[in-house]
Amino acid sequence: MLYDKRSATFYRNKVSLSTVNGRVECDFELPSDSPTPYERYVLSNEYEFRASTLQYDAVNDEFYFHITTKKYDSDEDGESSEVSADTEHQTVLGIDLGVNSLAVSSTGRFWQGDDYDHWTREFEKRRGEMQQRGTQAAHNVLLRLGKREEAWRKQYIHTVANELVKEAVEHDCNVIVFEDLTDIRERLPHAKWHHVWAFQRLFEYVSYKAPERGVSVEQVEPNHTSQRCSRTDCGFTHEDNRHGEHFECQKCGYQVNADYNAAKNIGRRYAQERIHKLRSSPTSGSGDAPVDVRVNGGTLNGGSHQPIAGD
């Protein structure tokens, strides 16, 4: 059975698979020697996940995964090509979406979800009261309440979207990068329906507001962005790195807010994928350029740290 990056999500000691009965998580065994090929190729940001094949061994009653990857800095013929030196760099704003914080940017700005959750509960409470009455008058109130709630939700997300675009413009960002929202209900099991609605609307609103300010909007795969250390000289990925809202790298000891760490990784992933595309087609006239990832206190270009003027 074939699995692509949307139907199989790999973690350090397990894999989440999409099946006809929903997602299932399977633990697996790795060799004791480290780094294992799995760590070097699948969990590494230097390699792109391509596809995998799940194979069943009937004799031993065991399952095996065969995973193919490709190094980001190589072209289709396996030969590296240089990035054009005269292309203009882009600055990227990475955005992580979550339950406790509605959105967190790689510049370190947080859009908390407390107010959004509070008024959502108030509307739900009011609807419950009207539904219990069961009268025509209560039904009319429910209709008006539904319209008020819909208008309030849209206005709230519009405000966040405007502030997010403004954050990108103020930091001279050319690109805003979100995580791919596919399967977000499964990645965030504690998220309620109104959280998922907010994530989708925020991406939608930013997608048409940002280009008006000269900023493009992109998405990247979210795999391991919350488990990977965002320090440029580390990058260690492990599920034990994150504990709720707190991130602590088990290798280098780096401690930071987990959502902020994920936002930087989202920006970094776009940068690496962009550089890979440029190296594969260095003479392309599409306007592609190498990418700097704007973070709090500096910029990231995928391999080094450059301080921001004035910091």
PDB file of C-alpha atoms in Angstrom:
ATOM      1  CA  MET A   1       0.000   0.000   0.000  1.00  0.00           C
ATOM      2  CA  LEU A   2       1.358   3.421  -0.993  1.00  0.00           C
ATOM      3  CA  TYR A   3       1.336   6.412   1.379  1.00  0.00           C
ATOM      4  CA  ASP A   4       2.252  10.002   0.554  1.00  0.00           C
ATOM      5  CA  LYS A   5       3.015  12.890   2.927  1.00  0.00           C
ATOM      6  CA  ARG A   6      -0.684  13.668   3.398  1.00  0.00           C
ATOM      7  CA  SER A   7      -1.718  10.166   4.408  1.00  0.00           C
ATOM      8  CA  ALA A   8       1.326   9.244   6.530  1.00  0.00           C
ATOM      9  CA  THR A   9       2.848  11.418   9.261  1.00  0.00           C
ATOM     10  CA  PHE A  10       6.130  10.189  10.726  1.00  0.00           C
ATOM     11  CA  TYR A  11       7.263  10.887  14.285  1.00  0.00           C
ATOM     12  CA  ARG A  12      10.373   9.697  16.105  1.00  0.00           C
ATOM     13  CA  ASN A  13       8.997   6.345  17.281  1.00  0.00           C
ATOM     14  CA  LYS A  14       5.644   6.040  15.548  1.00  0.00           C
ATOM     15  CA  VAL A  15       3.735   6.766  12.368  1.00  0.00           C
ATOM     16  CA  SER A  16       0.189   8.091  11.958  1.00  0.00           C
ATOM     17  CA  LEU A  17      -1.601   6.487   9.017  1.00  0.00           C
ATOM     18  CA  SER A  18      -4.813   7.372   7.252  1.00  0.00           C
ATOM     19  CA  THR A  19      -7.146   4.380   6.878  1.00  0.00           C
ATOM     20  CA  VAL A  20     -10.758   3.792   5.859  1.00  0.00           C
ATOM     21  CA  ASN A  21     -11.566   3.752   9.592  1.00  0.00           C
ATOM     22  CA  GLY A  22      -9.769   6.990  10.400  1.00  0.00           C
ATOM     23  CA  ARG A  23      -6.201   7.682  11.500  1.00  0.00           C
ATOM     24  CA  VAL A  24      -4.274   5.024  13.407  1.00  0.00           C
ATOM     25  CA  GLU A  25      -0.935   5.358  15.193  1.00  0.00           C
ATOM     26  CA  CYS A  26       1.617   2.549  14.959  1.00  0.00           C
ATOM     27  CA  ASP A  27       4.799   2.277  17.016  1.00  0.00           C
ATOM     28  CA  PHE A  28       7.879   0.975  15.229  1.00  0.00           C
ATOM     29  CA  GLU A  29      11.346  -0.285  16.062  1.00  0.00           C
ATOM     30  CA  LEU A  30      14.620   1.369  15.043  1.00  0.00           C
ATOM     31  CA  PRO A  31      18.213   0.125  15.240  1.00  0.00           C
ATOM     32  CA  SER A  32      19.997   0.978  18.481  1.00  0.00           C
ATOM     33  CA  ASP A  33      22.839   2.807  16.733  1.00  0.00           C
ATOM     34  CA  SER A  34      22.325   6.573  16.360  1.00  0.00           C
ATOM     35  CA  PRO A  35      21.916   8.382  14.075  1.00  0.00           C
ATOM     36  CA  THR A  36      19.790   5.802  12.312  1.00  0.00           C
ATOM     37  CA  PRO A  37      18.942   6.142   8.593  1.00  0.00           C
ATOM     38  CA  TYR A  38      15.448   7.163   9.702  1.00  0.00           C
ATOM     39  CA  GLU A  39      16.895  10.051  11.731  1.00  0.00           C
ATOM     40  CA  ARG A  40      19.304  11.044   8.953  1.00  0.00           C
ATOM     41  CA  TYR A  41      16.802  11.079   6.118  1.00  0.00           C
ATOM     42  CA  VAL A  42      13.173  11.148   7.314  1.00  0.00           C
ATOM     43  CA  LEU A  43      13.471  13.441  10.354  1.00  0.00           C
ATOM     44  CA  SER A  44      16.136  15.649   8.784  1.00  0.00           C
ATOM     45  CA  ASN A  45      15.186  18.979   7.216  1.00  0.00           C
ATOM     46  CA  GLU A  46      17.880  18.405   4.614  1.00  0.00           C
ATOM     47  CA  TYR A  47      15.775  15.746   2.893  1.00  0.00           C
ATOM     48  CA  GLU A  48      12.316  15.914   1.378  1.00  0.00           C
ATOM     49  CA  PHE A  49       9.865  13.092   2.065  1.00  0.00           C
ATOM     50  CA  ARG A  50       8.689  11.652  -1.238  1.00  0.00           C
ATOM     51  CA  ALA A  51       6.597   8.518  -0.688  1.00  0.00           C
ATOM     52  CA  SER A  52       6.388   5.345   1.348  1.00  0.00           C
ATOM     53  CA  THR A  53       5.195   1.796   0.886  1.00  0.00           C
ATOM     54  CA  LEU A  54       3.627  -0.282   3.638  1.00  0.00           C
ATOM     55  CA  GLN A  55       4.486  -3.940   3.152  1.00  0.00           C
ATOM     56  CA  TYR A  56       3.177  -6.939   5.097  1.00  0.00           C
ATOM     57  CA  ASP A  57       5.416  -9.960   5.709  1.00  0.00           C
ATOM     58  CA  ALA A  58       2.993 -12.877   6.087  1.00  0.00           C
ATOM     59  CA  VAL A  59       5.728 -15.305   7.151  1.00  0.00           C
ATOM     60  CA  ASN A  60       6.832 -13.256  10.159  1.00  0.00           C
ATOM     61  CA  ASP A  61       3.498 -11.474  10.642  1.00  0.00           C
ATOM     62  CA  GLU A  62       5.232  -8.071  10.577  1.00  0.00           C
ATOM     63  CA  PHE A  63       4.753  -4.792   8.741  1.00  0.00           C
ATOM     64  CA  TYR A  64       7.564  -2.816   7.110  1.00  0.00           C
ATOM     65  CA  PHE A  65       7.733   0.751   5.801  1.00  0.00           C
ATOM     66  CA  HIS A  66       9.923   1.543   2.813  1.00  0.00           C
ATOM     67  CA  ILE A  67      10.458   5.314   2.686  1.00  0.00           C
ATOM     68  CA  THR A  68      11.976   7.333  -0.135  1.00  0.00           C
ATOM     69  CA  THR A  69      13.494  10.783   0.381  1.00  0.00           C
ATOM     70  CA  LYS A  70      15.348  13.297  -1.749  1.00  0.00           C
ATOM     71  CA  LYS A  71      17.965  15.823  -0.698  1.00  0.00           C
ATOM     72  CA  TYR A  72      16.742  19.400  -1.030  1.00  0.00           C
ATOM     73  CA  ASP A  73      19.923  20.790  -2.556  1.00  0.00           C
ATOM     74  CA  SER A  74      20.117  18.369  -5.486  1.00  0.00           C
ATOM     75  CA  ASP A  75      18.408  18.543  -8.856  1.00  0.00           C
ATOM     76  CA  GLU A  76      16.627  15.798 -10.743  1.00  0.00           C
ATOM     77  CA  ASP A  77      19.935  14.392 -12.047  1.00  0.00           C
ATOM     78  CA  GLY A  78      21.430  14.258  -8.571  1.00  0.00           C
ATOM     79  CA  GLU A  79      23.891  17.078  -9.275  1.00  0.00           C
ATOM     80  CA  SER A  80      23.928  20.241  -7.189  1.00  0.00           C
ATOM     81  CA  SER A  81      23.473  23.553  -8.959  1.00  0.00           C
ATOM     82  CA  GLU A  82      24.278  26.994  -7.630  1.00  0.00           C
ATOM     83  CA  VAL A  83      21.677  29.601  -6.763  1.00  0.00           C
ATOM     84  CA  SER A  84      21.894  32.726  -8.866  1.00  0.00           C
ATOM     85  CA  ALA A  85      23.820  35.333  -6.868  1.00  0.00           C
ATOM     86  CA  ASP A  86      21.907  38.314  -8.225  1.00  0.00           C
ATOM     87  CA  THR A  87      18.450  37.218  -7.077  1.00  0.00           C
ATOM     88  CA  GLU A  88      16.833  39.394  -4.439  1.00  0.00           C
ATOM     89  CA  HIS A  89      16.284  37.819  -1.020  1.00  0.00           C
ATOM     90  CA  GLN A  90      12.811  37.417   0.412  1.00  0.00           C
ATOM     91  CA  THR A  91      11.891  37.789   4.066  1.00  0.00           C
ATOM     92  CA  VAL A  92       9.361  35.318   5.445  1.00  0.00           C
ATOM     93  CA  LEU A  93       6.901  35.575   8.316  1.00  0.00           C
ATOM     94  CA  GLY A  94       6.087  32.119   9.705  1.00  0.00           C
ATOM     95  CA  ILE A  95       2.686  31.645  11.383  1.00  0.00           C
ATOM     96  CA  ASP A  96       1.721  28.844  13.778  1.00  0.00           C
ATOM     97  CA  LEU A  97      -1.964  28.257  14.557  1.00  0.00           C
ATOM     98  CA  GLY A  98      -3.139  26.743  17.826  1.00  0.00           C
ATOM     99  CA  VAL A  99      -5.797  26.469  20.516  1.00  0.00           C
ATOM    100  CA  ASN A 100      -4.255  28.471  23.363  1.00  0.00           C
ATOM    101  CA  SER A 101      -2.823  31.073  21.008  1.00  0.00           C
ATOM    102  CA  LEU A 102      -4.921  31.607  17.912  1.00  0.00           C
ATOM    103  CA  ALA A 103      -1.810  32.609  15.961  1.00  0.00           C
ATOM    104  CA  VAL A 104       1.877  33.144  16.731  1.00  0.00           C
ATOM    105  CA  SER A 105       4.347  34.742  14.335  1.00  0.00           C
ATOM    106  CA  SER A 106       8.054  34.097  13.915  1.00  0.00           C
ATOM    107  CA  THR A 107       8.633  37.690  15.049  1.00  0.00           C
ATOM    108  CA  GLY A 108       7.395  36.653  18.495  1.00  0.00           C
ATOM    109  CA  ARG A 109       3.942  38.266  18.366  1.00  0.00           C
ATOM    110  CA  PHE A 110       1.020  36.356  19.894  1.00  0.00           C
ATOM    111  CA  TRP A 111      -2.678  36.611  19.072  1.00  0.00           C
ATOM    112  CA  GLN A 112      -4.270  34.981  22.104  1.00  0.00           C
ATOM    113  CA  GLY A 113      -7.505  33.028  21.761  1.00  0.00           C
ATOM    114  CA  ASP A 114      -8.877  33.806  25.241  1.00  0.00           C
ATOM    115  CA  ASP A 115     -11.267  36.545  24.125  1.00  0.00           C
ATOM    116  CA  TYR A 116     -12.414  34.510  21.136  1.00  0.00           C
ATOM    117  CA  ASP A 117     -13.099  31.454  23.341  1.00  0.00           C
ATOM    118  CA  HIS A 118     -14.873  33.569  25.967  1.00  0.00           C
ATOM    119  CA  TRP A 119     -17.404  35.075  23.582  1.00  0.00           C
ATOM    120  CA  THR A 120     -17.897  31.740  21.831  1.00  0.00           C
ATOM    121  CA  ARG A 121     -18.924  30.225  25.171  1.00  0.00           C
ATOM    122  CA  GLU A 122     -21.243  33.174  25.848  1.00  0.00           C
ATOM    123  CA  PHE A 123     -23.004  32.709  22.515  1.00  0.00           C
ATOM    124  CA  GLU A 124     -23.300  28.955  23.117  1.00  0.00           C
ATOM    125  CA  LYS A 125     -24.752  29.579  26.574  1.00  0.00           C
ATOM    126  CA  ARG A 126     -27.301  32.024  25.193  1.00  0.00           C
ATOM    127  CA  ARG A 127     -28.308  29.628  22.405  1.00  0.00           C
ATOM    128  CA  GLY A 128     -28.784  26.836  24.943  1.00  0.00           C
ATOM    129  CA  GLU A 129     -31.109  29.006  27.023  1.00  0.00           C
ATOM    130  CA  MET A 130     -33.264  29.869  23.996  1.00  0.00           C
ATOM    131  CA  GLN A 131     -33.403  26.262  22.806  1.00  0.00           C
ATOM    132  CA  GLN A 132     -34.688  25.116  26.193  1.00  0.00           C
ATOM    133  CA  ARG A 133     -37.618  27.523  26.028  1.00  0.00           C
ATOM    134  CA  GLY A 134     -38.847  26.079  22.743  1.00  0.00           C
ATOM    135  CA  THR A 135     -41.208  28.991  21.967  1.00  0.00           C
ATOM    136  CA  GLN A 136     -41.627  30.857  18.695  1.00  0.00           C
ATOM    137  CA  ALA A 137     -40.237  33.990  20.329  1.00  0.00           C
ATOM    138  CA  ALA A 138     -37.188  32.027  21.470  1.00  0.00           C
ATOM    139  CA  HIS A 139     -36.789  30.675  17.943  1.00  0.00           C
ATOM    140  CA  ASN A 140     -36.780  34.211  16.547  1.00  0.00           C
ATOM    141  CA  VAL A 141     -34.185  35.217  19.109  1.00  0.00           C
ATOM    142  CA  LEU A 142     -32.060  32.232  18.053  1.00  0.00           C
ATOM    143  CA  LEU A 143     -32.134  33.387  14.426  1.00  0.00           C
ATOM    144  CA  ARG A 144     -31.032  36.908  15.372  1.00  0.00           C
ATOM    145  CA  LEU A 145     -28.413  35.525  17.736  1.00  0.00           C
ATOM    146  CA  GLY A 146     -26.978  33.328  15.000  1.00  0.00           C
ATOM    147  CA  LYS A 147     -26.583  36.316  12.671  1.00  0.00           C
ATOM    148  CA  ARG A 148     -24.937  38.356  15.433  1.00  0.00           C
ATOM    149  CA  GLU A 149     -22.535  35.559  16.252  1.00  0.00           C
ATOM    150  CA  GLU A 150     -21.594  35.032  12.597  1.00  0.00           C
ATOM    151  CA  ALA A 151     -20.952  38.753  12.127  1.00  0.00           C
ATOM    152  CA  TRP A 152     -18.910  38.904  15.346  1.00  0.00           C
ATOM    153  CA  ARG A 153     -16.746  35.912  14.375  1.00  0.00           C
ATOM    154  CA  LYS A 154     -15.992  37.316  10.928  1.00  0.00           C
ATOM    155  CA  GLN A 155     -15.145  40.751  12.323  1.00  0.00           C
ATOM    156  CA  TYR A 156     -12.879  39.223  14.973  1.00  0.00           C
ATOM    157  CA  ILE A 157     -10.908  37.175  12.432  1.00  0.00           C
ATOM    158  CA  HIS A 158     -10.780  40.144  10.030  1.00  0.00           C
ATOM    159  CA  THR A 159      -9.139  42.174  12.801  1.00  0.00           C
ATOM    160  CA  VAL A 160      -6.534  39.468  13.472  1.00  0.00           C
ATOM    161  CA  ALA A 161      -5.883  39.104   9.734  1.00  0.00           C
ATOM    162  CA  ASN A 162      -5.334  42.862   9.363  1.00  0.00           C
ATOM    163  CA  GLU A 163      -2.908  42.877  12.286  1.00  0.00           C
ATOM    164  CA  LEU A 164      -1.063  39.863  10.901  1.00  0.00           C
ATOM    165  CA  VAL A 165      -0.610  41.497   7.497  1.00  0.00           C
ATOM    166  CA  LYS A 166       0.499  44.695   9.222  1.00  0.00           C
ATOM    167  CA  GLU A 167       3.094  42.689  11.169  1.00  0.00           C
ATOM    168  CA  ALA A 168       4.486  41.353   7.896  1.00  0.00           C
ATOM    169  CA  VAL A 169       4.619  44.815   6.305  1.00  0.00           C
ATOM    170  CA  GLU A 170       6.279  46.406   9.360  1.00  0.00           C
ATOM    171  CA  HIS A 171       9.018  43.756   9.260  1.00  0.00           C
ATOM    172  CA  ASP A 172       9.499  44.081   5.481  1.00  0.00           C
ATOM    173  CA  CYS A 173       8.299  40.533   4.846  1.00  0.00           C
ATOM    174  CA  ASN A 174       7.555  39.452   1.308  1.00  0.00           C
ATOM    175  CA  VAL A 175       5.851  36.161   2.225  1.00  0.00           C
ATOM    176  CA  ILE A 176       3.512  34.968   4.998  1.00  0.00           C
ATOM    177  CA  VAL A 177       3.709  31.213   5.516  1.00  0.00           C
ATOM    178  CA  PHE A 178       1.035  29.100   7.214  1.00  0.00           C
ATOM    179  CA  GLU A 179       1.037  25.399   7.965  1.00  0.00           C
ATOM    180  CA  ASP A 180      -1.095  23.287   5.645  1.00  0.00           C
ATOM    181  CA  LEU A 181      -4.551  23.029   7.252  1.00  0.00           C
ATOM    182  CA  THR A 182      -5.245  19.560   5.840  1.00  0.00           C
ATOM    183  CA  ASP A 183      -6.040  17.111   8.683  1.00  0.00           C
ATOM    184  CA  ILE A 184      -5.729  19.890  11.265  1.00  0.00           C
ATOM    185  CA  ARG A 185      -8.579  18.339  13.283  1.00  0.00           C
ATOM    186  CA  GLU A 186      -6.441  15.254  13.756  1.00  0.00           C
ATOM    187  CA  ARG A 187      -3.254  17.198  14.495  1.00  0.00           C
ATOM    188  CA  LEU A 188      -5.066  19.306  17.108  1.00  0.00           C
ATOM    189  CA  PRO A 189      -7.466  16.865  18.804  1.00  0.00           C
ATOM    190  CA  HIS A 190      -8.357  19.424  21.506  1.00  0.00           C
ATOM    191  CA  ALA A 191      -9.432  22.014  18.950  1.00  0.00           C
ATOM    192  CA  LYS A 192     -13.183  22.601  18.780  1.00  0.00           C
ATOM    193  CA  TRP A 193     -15.142  23.324  15.638  1.00  0.00           C
ATOM    194  CA  HIS A 194     -14.920  27.101  16.162  1.00  0.00           C
ATOM    195  CA  HIS A 195     -11.118  26.869  16.380  1.00  0.00           C
ATOM    196  CA  VAL A 196     -10.912  25.036  13.049  1.00  0.00           C
ATOM    197  CA  TRP A 197     -13.344  27.559  11.532  1.00  0.00           C
ATOM    198  CA  ALA A 198     -11.117  30.394  12.780  1.00  0.00           C
ATOM    199  CA  PHE A 199      -7.959  28.813  11.324  1.00  0.00           C
ATOM    200  CA  GLN A 200      -9.553  28.375   7.910  1.00  0.00           C
ATOM    201  CA  ARG A 201     -11.063  31.867   7.827  1.00  0.00           C
ATOM    202  CA  LEU A 202      -7.808  33.476   9.011  1.00  0.00           C
ATOM    203  CA  PHE A 203      -5.864  31.860   6.184  1.00  0.00           C
ATOM    204  CA  GLU A 204      -8.608  32.822   3.730  1.00  0.00           C
ATOM    205  CA  TYR A 205      -8.720  36.479   4.851  1.00  0.00           C
ATOM    206  CA  VAL A 206      -4.932  36.884   4.928  1.00  0.00           C
ATOM    207  CA  SER A 207      -4.713  35.280   1.473  1.00  0.00           C
ATOM    208  CA  TYR A 208      -6.656  38.118  -0.128  1.00  0.00           C
ATOM    209  CA  LYS A 209      -5.581  40.964   2.194  1.00  0.00           C
ATOM    210  CA  ALA A 210      -1.821  40.368   2.003  1.00  0.00           C
ATOM    211  CA  PRO A 211      -1.402  40.645  -1.807  1.00  0.00           C
ATOM    212  CA  GLU A 212      -2.982  44.101  -1.603  1.00  0.00           C
ATOM    213  CA  ARG A 213       0.097  45.090   0.466  1.00  0.00           C
ATOM    214  CA  GLY A 214       2.554  43.330  -1.821  1.00  0.00           C
ATOM    215  CA  VAL A 215       2.876  40.224   0.373  1.00  0.00           C
ATOM    216  CA  SER A 216       2.249  36.694  -0.893  1.00  0.00           C
ATOM    217  CA  VAL A 217       0.800  33.835   1.190  1.00  0.00           C
ATOM    218  CA  GLU A 218       2.033  30.240   1.132  1.00  0.00           C
ATOM    219  CA  GLN A 219       1.545  26.950   2.994  1.00  0.00           C
ATOM    220  CA  VAL A 220       3.997  24.217   4.014  1.00  0.00           C
ATOM    221  CA  GLU A 221       3.682  20.739   5.473  1.00  0.00           C
ATOM    222  CA  PRO A 222       3.443  20.932   9.293  1.00  0.00           C
ATOM    223  CA  ASN A 223       5.262  17.652  10.053  1.00  0.00           C
ATOM    224  CA  HIS A 224       7.577  17.961  13.080  1.00  0.00           C
ATOM    225  CA  THR A 225       7.456  21.777  13.203  1.00  0.00           C
ATOM    226  CA  SER A 226       6.348  21.596  16.848  1.00  0.00           C
ATOM    227  CA  GLN A 227       8.974  18.974  17.768  1.00  0.00           C
ATOM    228  CA  ARG A 228      12.018  20.424  16.017  1.00  0.00           C
ATOM    229  CA  CYS A 229      14.458  22.791  17.715  1.00  0.00           C
ATOM    230  CA  SER A 230      14.374  26.079  15.766  1.00  0.00           C
ATOM    231  CA  ARG A 231      17.953  27.057  16.630  1.00  0.00           C
ATOM    232  CA  THR A 232      19.953  27.195  13.412  1.00  0.00           C
ATOM    233  CA  ASP A 233      22.896  25.348  14.961  1.00  0.00           C
ATOM    234  CA  CYS A 234      20.759  22.504  16.350  1.00  0.00           C
ATOM    235  CA  GLY A 235      17.554  21.344  14.620  1.00  0.00           C
ATOM    236  CA  PHE A 236      17.161  18.289  16.862  1.00  0.00           C
ATOM    237  CA  THR A 237      13.716  16.715  16.411  1.00  0.00           C
ATOM    238  CA  HIS A 238      12.061  14.649  19.131  1.00  0.00           C
ATOM    239  CA  GLU A 239       8.501  14.335  20.461  1.00  0.00           C
ATOM    240  CA  ASP A 240       9.813  14.841  24.026  1.00  0.00           C
ATOM    241  CA  ASN A 241      10.991  18.356  23.107  1.00  0.00           C
ATOM    242  CA  ARG A 242       7.469  19.738  23.498  1.00  0.00           C
ATOM    243  CA  HIS A 243       5.382  19.683  26.652  1.00  0.00           C
ATOM    244  CA  GLY A 244       2.159  21.622  26.153  1.00  0.00           C
ATOM    245  CA  GLU A 245       3.039  25.280  25.609  1.00  0.00           C
ATOM    246  CA  HIS A 246       6.660  24.769  26.646  1.00  0.00           C
ATOM    247  CA  PHE A 247       9.491  23.694  24.339  1.00  0.00           C
ATOM    248  CA  GLU A 248      12.824  22.435  25.635  1.00  0.00           C
ATOM    249  CA  CYS A 249      15.294  20.827  23.266  1.00  0.00           C
ATOM    250  CA  GLN A 250      16.560  17.547  24.677  1.00  0.00           C
ATOM    251  CA  LYS A 251      19.863  18.022  22.851  1.00  0.00           C
ATOM    252  CA  CYS A 252      20.951  21.666  23.236  1.00  0.00           C
ATOM    253  CA  GLY A 253      18.660  22.745  26.111  1.00  0.00           C
ATOM    254  CA  TYR A 254      17.024  25.621  24.192  1.00  0.00           C
ATOM    255  CA  GLN A 255      13.816  26.693  25.974  1.00  0.00           C
ATOM    256  CA  VAL A 256      11.084  28.835  24.468  1.00  0.00           C
ATOM    257  CA  ASN A 257       7.331  28.999  23.932  1.00  0.00           C
ATOM    258  CA  ALA A 258       6.353  25.971  21.857  1.00  0.00           C
ATOM    259  CA  ASP A 259       4.126  27.872  19.414  1.00  0.00           C
ATOM    260  CA  TYR A 260       6.815  30.492  18.784  1.00  0.00           C
ATOM    261  CA  ASN A 261       9.319  27.713  18.135  1.00  0.00           C
ATOM    262  CA  ALA A 262       6.889  26.115  15.653  1.00  0.00           C
ATOM    263  CA  ALA A 263       6.310  29.440  13.863  1.00  0.00           C
ATOM    264  CA  LYS A 264      10.046  29.790  13.226  1.00  0.00           C
ATOM    265  CA  ASN A 265      10.224  26.237  11.929  1.00  0.00           C
ATOM    266  CA  ILE A 266       7.321  26.884   9.550  1.00  0.00           C
ATOM    267  CA  GLY A 267       9.194  29.854   8.100  1.00  0.00           C
ATOM    268  CA  ARG A 268      12.406  27.851   7.900  1.00  0.00           C
ATOM    269  CA  ARG A 269      10.711  25.006   6.034  1.00  0.00           C
ATOM    270  CA  TYR A 270       9.453  27.382   3.368  1.00  0.00           C
ATOM    271  CA  ALA A 271      12.945  28.858   3.054  1.00  0.00           C
ATOM    272  CA  GLN A 272      14.553  25.478   2.509  1.00  0.00           C
ATOM    273  CA  GLU A 273      11.932  24.364   0.001  1.00  0.00           C
ATOM    274  CA  ARG A 274      12.317  27.652  -1.874  1.00  0.00           C
ATOM    275  CA  ILE A 275      16.080  27.379  -2.061  1.00  0.00           C
ATOM    276  CA  HIS A 276      15.701  23.812  -3.310  1.00  0.00           C
ATOM    277  CA  LYS A 277      13.458  24.973  -6.157  1.00  0.00           C
ATOM    278  CA  LEU A 278      15.932  27.691  -7.081  1.00  0.00           C
ATOM    279  CA  ARG A 279      18.853  25.285  -7.182  1.00  0.00           C
ATOM    280  CA  SER A 280      16.839  22.929  -9.354  1.00  0.00           C
ATOM    281  CA  SER A 281      16.097  25.769 -11.788  1.00  0.00           C
ATOM    282  CA  PRO A 282      18.638  28.586 -11.252  1.00  0.00           C
ATOM    283  CA  THR A 283      17.873  30.349 -14.525  1.00  0.00           C
ATOM    284  CA  SER A 284      14.114  30.421 -14.080  1.00  0.00           C
ATOM    285  CA  GLY A 285      12.490  33.740 -14.887  1.00  0.00           C
ATOM    286  CA  SER A 286       9.614  33.229 -12.489  1.00  0.00           C
ATOM    287  CA  GLY A 287      10.958  35.684  -9.922  1.00  0.00           C
ATOM    288  CA  ASP A 288      11.859  33.017  -7.367  1.00  0.00           C
ATOM    289  CA  ALA A 289      14.543  34.039  -4.904  1.00  0.00           C
ATOM    290  CA  PRO A 290      16.440  32.645  -1.933  1.00  0.00           C
ATOM    291  CA  VAL A 291      14.673  33.288   1.328  1.00  0.00           C
ATOM    292  CA  ASP A 292      15.568  34.855   4.662  1.00  0.00           C
ATOM    293  CA  VAL A 293      13.264  33.885   7.537  1.00  0.00           C
ATOM    294  CA  ARG A 294      12.481  36.770   9.835  1.00  0.00           C
ATOM    295  CA  VAL A 295      12.547  35.821  13.503  1.00  0.00           C
ATOM    296  CA  ASN A 296      12.631  37.709  16.757  1.00  0.00           C
ATOM    297  CA  GLY A 297      16.164  39.090  17.111  1.00  0.00           C
ATOM    298  CA  GLY A 298      17.488  38.020  13.713  1.00  0.00           C
ATOM    299  CA  THR A 299      16.892  36.477  10.315  1.00  0.00           C
ATOM    300  CA  LEU A 300      17.359  32.902   9.207  1.00  0.00           C
ATOM    301  CA  ASN A 301      18.456  31.878   5.768  1.00  0.00           C
ATOM    302  CA  GLY A 302      18.448  28.145   6.432  1.00  0.00           C
ATOM    303  CA  GLY A 303      22.075  27.864   7.470  1.00  0.00           C
ATOM    304  CA  SER A 304      23.178  30.893   9.434  1.00  0.00           C
ATOM    305  CA  HIS A 305      22.010  33.675  11.738  1.00  0.00           C
ATOM    306  CA  GLN A 306      22.154  37.308  10.698  1.00  0.00           C
ATOM    307  CA  PRO A 307      21.371  39.984  13.336  1.00  0.00           C
ATOM    308  CA  ILE A 308      18.757  42.579  12.464  1.00  0.00           C
ATOM    309  CA  ALA A 309      20.044  46.155  12.315  1.00  0.00           C
ATOM    310  CA  GLY A 310      19.228  47.912  15.562  1.00  0.00           C
ATOM    311  CA  ASP A 311      18.855  44.733  17.664  1.00  0.00           C
TER     312      ASP A 311
END
